[in-house]
Amino acid sequence: MNENPQTSQPSATSWLPSWFTHPAHLELDSGFHLRPLRAVDVDLDLPAVLGSRLSLWARYGFAWGWPPADLDRDGDRRDLERQEQEMSAGTSFSYGLFDEAEEALGGCVYLDPPRGGPGGADVDVTWWTVDALVGSAVHAELPGALRGWLARDWPFTRPRFVGFDLSWPEWALLPDPA
């Protein structure tokens, strides 16, 4: 069975330096920005997820079993509450991709403890945009912007972009972080 890395709970000190505080914001040239997802974002998150559910399932379904066909507001709120708690604990990080006015969620970025043995990646990164933004300026900007952000504002030197640098089936075969 494949486990959702968003639910694993490694200690923050085993993954990140004790002095580290996660960034609160990343402004993008395309007019979008990243900020931590919160449970109160459910009314923006749910339409984004459901509106792109088939493409999200094609990307994450194999590894995470997400998003489920029966996802509703309560289930999405619980997911966002868990992600918010994990972010507070420093065990994983979930950022929303918002338009300037924060009237719409355009996607998400997830940073998780890496799977695999010593000498591999020091963070597993994955991201998605809603179907309507695929091929857009923000979609094209994200890979480079994320790499720069990780190098500049995070204590990572070997990020792995799961689904890009490594396929999801290859990722699923790596040992789970313990």
C-alpha positions as a Markdown table, in Angstrom:
| # | Residue | x | y | z |
|---|---|---|---|---|
| 1 | Met | 0.0 | 0.0 | 0.0 |
| 2 | Asn | 1.3 | 3.4 | -0.8 |
| 3 | Glu | 1.3 | 5.9 | 2.0 |
| 4 | Asn | 0.5 | 9.6 | 1.7 |
| 5 | Pro | 3.6 | 11.5 | 2.8 |
| 6 | Gln | 1.3 | 14.3 | 4.0 |
| 7 | Thr | 0.2 | 12.0 | 6.9 |
| 8 | Ser | 3.6 | 10.8 | 8.1 |
| 9 | Gln | 4.9 | 12.5 | 11.3 |
| 10 | Pro | 8.7 | 12.6 | 11.5 |
| 11 | Ser | 10.1 | 14.8 | 14.2 |
| 12 | Ala | 10.8 | 18.3 | 13.0 |
| 13 | Thr | 14.4 | 18.1 | 14.4 |
| 14 | Ser | 15.2 | 15.0 | 12.4 |
| 15 | Trp | 14.4 | 16.8 | 9.1 |
| 16 | Leu | 15.0 | 20.6 | 9.6 |
| 17 | Pro | 17.5 | 22.6 | 11.7 |
| 18 | Ser | 16.0 | 23.8 | 15.0 |
| 19 | Trp | 16.6 | 27.4 | 14.1 |
| 20 | Phe | 14.6 | 27.2 | 10.9 |
| 21 | Thr | 11.3 | 29.1 | 10.4 |
| 22 | His | 9.4 | 28.4 | 7.2 |
| 23 | Pro | 8.7 | 31.3 | 4.8 |
| 24 | Ala | 5.3 | 32.9 | 5.0 |
| 25 | His | 5.1 | 34.2 | 1.4 |
| 26 | Leu | 6.5 | 33.9 | -2.1 |
| 27 | Glu | 5.6 | 36.5 | -4.6 |
| 28 | Leu | 5.6 | 35.3 | -8.2 |
| 29 | Asp | 6.2 | 37.4 | -11.3 |
| 30 | Ser | 2.9 | 36.2 | -12.8 |
| 31 | Gly | 0.9 | 38.0 | -10.1 |
| 32 | Phe | 0.2 | 34.9 | -8.1 |
| 33 | His | 1.8 | 34.2 | -4.7 |
| 34 | Leu | 2.3 | 31.2 | -2.4 |
| 35 | Arg | 1.3 | 31.3 | 1.3 |
| 36 | Pro | 0.6 | 28.5 | 3.8 |
| 37 | Leu | -2.7 | 26.8 | 3.4 |
| 38 | Arg | -5.1 | 27.0 | 6.3 |
| 39 | Ala | -8.4 | 25.3 | 7.1 |
| 40 | Val | -10.2 | 28.6 | 6.5 |
| 41 | Asp | -9.2 | 28.3 | 2.8 |
| 42 | Val | -11.6 | 25.4 | 2.3 |
| 43 | Asp | -14.0 | 27.4 | 0.2 |
| 44 | Leu | -11.2 | 28.2 | -2.2 |
| 45 | Asp | -9.4 | 24.8 | -2.0 |
| 46 | Leu | -12.4 | 22.6 | -2.6 |
| 47 | Pro | -13.5 | 24.1 | -5.9 |
| 48 | Ala | -9.9 | 24.0 | -7.1 |
| 49 | Val | -9.5 | 20.4 | -6.2 |
| 50 | Leu | -12.8 | 19.2 | -7.5 |
| 51 | Gly | -12.5 | 21.3 | -10.7 |
| 52 | Ser | -9.3 | 19.5 | -11.5 |
| 53 | Arg | -10.0 | 16.2 | -9.8 |
| 54 | Leu | -9.3 | 13.9 | -12.7 |
| 55 | Ser | -5.9 | 15.4 | -13.5 |
| 56 | Leu | -5.0 | 15.4 | -9.8 |
| 57 | Trp | -6.1 | 11.8 | -9.5 |
| 58 | Ala | -3.9 | 10.9 | -12.5 |
| 59 | Arg | -0.9 | 12.6 | -10.7 |
| 60 | Tyr | -1.5 | 11.7 | -7.1 |
| 61 | Gly | -4.0 | 8.8 | -7.0 |
| 62 | Phe | -1.4 | 6.1 | -7.4 |
| 63 | Ala | 0.7 | 7.3 | -4.5 |
| 64 | Trp | -1.7 | 9.1 | -2.2 |
| 65 | Gly | -5.2 | 7.9 | -3.1 |
| 66 | Trp | -6.1 | 11.6 | -3.5 |
| 67 | Pro | -8.3 | 13.3 | -4.2 |
| 68 | Pro | -11.1 | 10.8 | -3.5 |
| 69 | Ala | -14.2 | 10.8 | -5.7 |
| 70 | Asp | -16.4 | 11.5 | -2.6 |
| 71 | Leu | -14.3 | 14.5 | -1.3 |
| 72 | Asp | -16.7 | 17.0 | 0.3 |
| 73 | Arg | -16.3 | 20.2 | 2.3 |
| 74 | Asp | -15.9 | 18.5 | 5.6 |
| 75 | Gly | -13.3 | 16.1 | 4.3 |
| 76 | Asp | -11.3 | 18.8 | 2.6 |
| 77 | Arg | -11.5 | 21.0 | 5.7 |
| 78 | Arg | -10.1 | 18.1 | 7.8 |
| 79 | Asp | -7.3 | 17.7 | 5.2 |
| 80 | Leu | -6.5 | 21.4 | 5.5 |
| 81 | Glu | -6.6 | 21.3 | 9.3 |
| 82 | Arg | -4.1 | 18.4 | 9.3 |
| 83 | Gln | -1.8 | 20.2 | 6.8 |
| 84 | Glu | -2.0 | 23.3 | 9.0 |
| 85 | Gln | -1.0 | 21.3 | 12.1 |
| 86 | Glu | 1.8 | 19.6 | 10.2 |
| 87 | Met | 3.1 | 23.0 | 9.1 |
| 88 | Ser | 3.0 | 24.3 | 12.7 |
| 89 | Ala | 4.9 | 21.2 | 13.8 |
| 90 | Gly | 7.4 | 21.5 | 11.0 |
| 91 | Thr | 6.8 | 18.0 | 9.7 |
| 92 | Ser | 5.6 | 19.0 | 6.2 |
| 93 | Phe | 4.6 | 22.2 | 4.4 |
| 94 | Ser | 1.6 | 22.9 | 2.2 |
| 95 | Tyr | 1.3 | 26.2 | 0.3 |
| 96 | Gly | -1.6 | 27.5 | -1.7 |
| 97 | Leu | -1.1 | 29.3 | -5.0 |
| 98 | Phe | -3.3 | 32.3 | -4.8 |
| 99 | Asp | -4.3 | 35.1 | -7.2 |
| 100 | Glu | -3.4 | 38.6 | -6.1 |
| 101 | Ala | -6.8 | 39.2 | -4.4 |
| 102 | Glu | -6.9 | 35.7 | -2.9 |
| 103 | Glu | -10.3 | 35.1 | -4.6 |
| 104 | Ala | -9.2 | 31.9 | -6.2 |
| 105 | Leu | -6.7 | 29.1 | -5.5 |
| 106 | Gly | -4.7 | 28.2 | -8.5 |
| 107 | Gly | -2.9 | 25.2 | -7.1 |
| 108 | Cys | -0.7 | 23.9 | -4.3 |
| 109 | Val | 2.9 | 23.2 | -3.4 |
| 110 | Tyr | 3.9 | 20.4 | -1.0 |
| 111 | Leu | 7.3 | 20.0 | 0.7 |
| 112 | Asp | 7.7 | 16.7 | 2.6 |
| 113 | Pro | 10.5 | 14.8 | 4.2 |
| 114 | Pro | 12.2 | 12.8 | 1.5 |
| 115 | Arg | 11.8 | 9.1 | 0.9 |
| 116 | Gly | 15.0 | 7.1 | 0.2 |
| 117 | Gly | 18.3 | 6.5 | 1.8 |
| 118 | Pro | 21.3 | 8.6 | 2.8 |
| 119 | Gly | 22.8 | 10.8 | 0.1 |
| 120 | Gly | 19.5 | 11.3 | -1.7 |
| 121 | Ala | 17.2 | 14.3 | -1.7 |
| 122 | Asp | 16.7 | 16.4 | 1.4 |
| 123 | Val | 13.1 | 17.4 | 0.5 |
| 124 | Asp | 10.4 | 15.9 | -1.7 |
| 125 | Val | 8.6 | 18.7 | -3.6 |
| 126 | Thr | 5.4 | 18.3 | -5.6 |
| 127 | Trp | 3.0 | 20.9 | -7.0 |
| 128 | Trp | 0.0 | 21.3 | -9.2 |
| 129 | Thr | -2.1 | 24.0 | -10.8 |
| 130 | Val | -5.8 | 23.9 | -11.6 |
| 131 | Asp | -6.5 | 22.6 | -15.1 |
| 132 | Ala | -7.3 | 26.1 | -16.3 |
| 133 | Leu | -3.8 | 27.3 | -15.5 |
| 134 | Val | -1.9 | 24.4 | -17.2 |
| 135 | Gly | 0.3 | 26.0 | -19.9 |
| 136 | Ser | -0.2 | 29.5 | -18.4 |
| 137 | Ala | 2.6 | 31.9 | -17.3 |
| 138 | Val | 2.3 | 30.9 | -13.7 |
| 139 | His | 2.5 | 27.2 | -14.6 |
| 140 | Ala | 5.6 | 27.8 | -16.6 |
| 141 | Glu | 7.1 | 30.0 | -13.8 |
| 142 | Leu | 6.6 | 27.6 | -10.9 |
| 143 | Pro | 9.5 | 25.1 | -11.5 |
| 144 | Gly | 12.2 | 27.8 | -11.6 |
| 145 | Ala | 10.6 | 29.9 | -8.9 |
| 146 | Leu | 10.4 | 27.0 | -6.6 |
| 147 | Arg | 14.0 | 25.9 | -7.2 |
| 148 | Gly | 15.2 | 29.5 | -6.4 |
| 149 | Trp | 12.9 | 29.8 | -3.4 |
| 150 | Leu | 14.2 | 26.5 | -1.9 |
| 151 | Ala | 17.8 | 27.5 | -2.5 |
| 152 | Arg | 17.3 | 31.0 | -1.0 |
| 153 | Asp | 14.8 | 30.6 | 1.8 |
| 154 | Trp | 15.0 | 27.0 | 2.9 |
| 155 | Pro | 17.8 | 24.8 | 4.4 |
| 156 | Phe | 17.6 | 22.4 | 1.4 |
| 157 | Thr | 20.4 | 21.7 | -1.1 |
| 158 | Arg | 19.1 | 18.6 | -2.9 |
| 159 | Pro | 15.3 | 19.0 | -3.6 |
| 160 | Arg | 13.6 | 16.3 | -5.6 |
| 161 | Phe | 10.6 | 17.2 | -7.6 |
| 162 | Val | 8.4 | 14.1 | -7.5 |
| 163 | Gly | 6.5 | 13.6 | -10.7 |
| 164 | Phe | 9.2 | 15.6 | -12.6 |
| 165 | Asp | 12.7 | 14.5 | -11.4 |
| 166 | Leu | 11.4 | 11.1 | -10.4 |
| 167 | Ser | 8.2 | 9.4 | -11.4 |
| 168 | Trp | 5.5 | 8.6 | -8.8 |
| 169 | Pro | 6.0 | 4.8 | -9.3 |
| 170 | Glu | 9.8 | 5.2 | -8.7 |
| 171 | Trp | 9.1 | 7.4 | -5.7 |
| 172 | Ala | 6.7 | 4.8 | -4.2 |
| 173 | Leu | 9.6 | 2.2 | -4.3 |
| 174 | Leu | 11.9 | 4.3 | -2.1 |
| 175 | Pro | 12.0 | 3.6 | 1.7 |
| 176 | Asp | 9.7 | 5.7 | 3.8 |
| 177 | Pro | 11.3 | 8.3 | 6.1 |
| 178 | Ala | 11.3 | 7.0 | 9.6 |
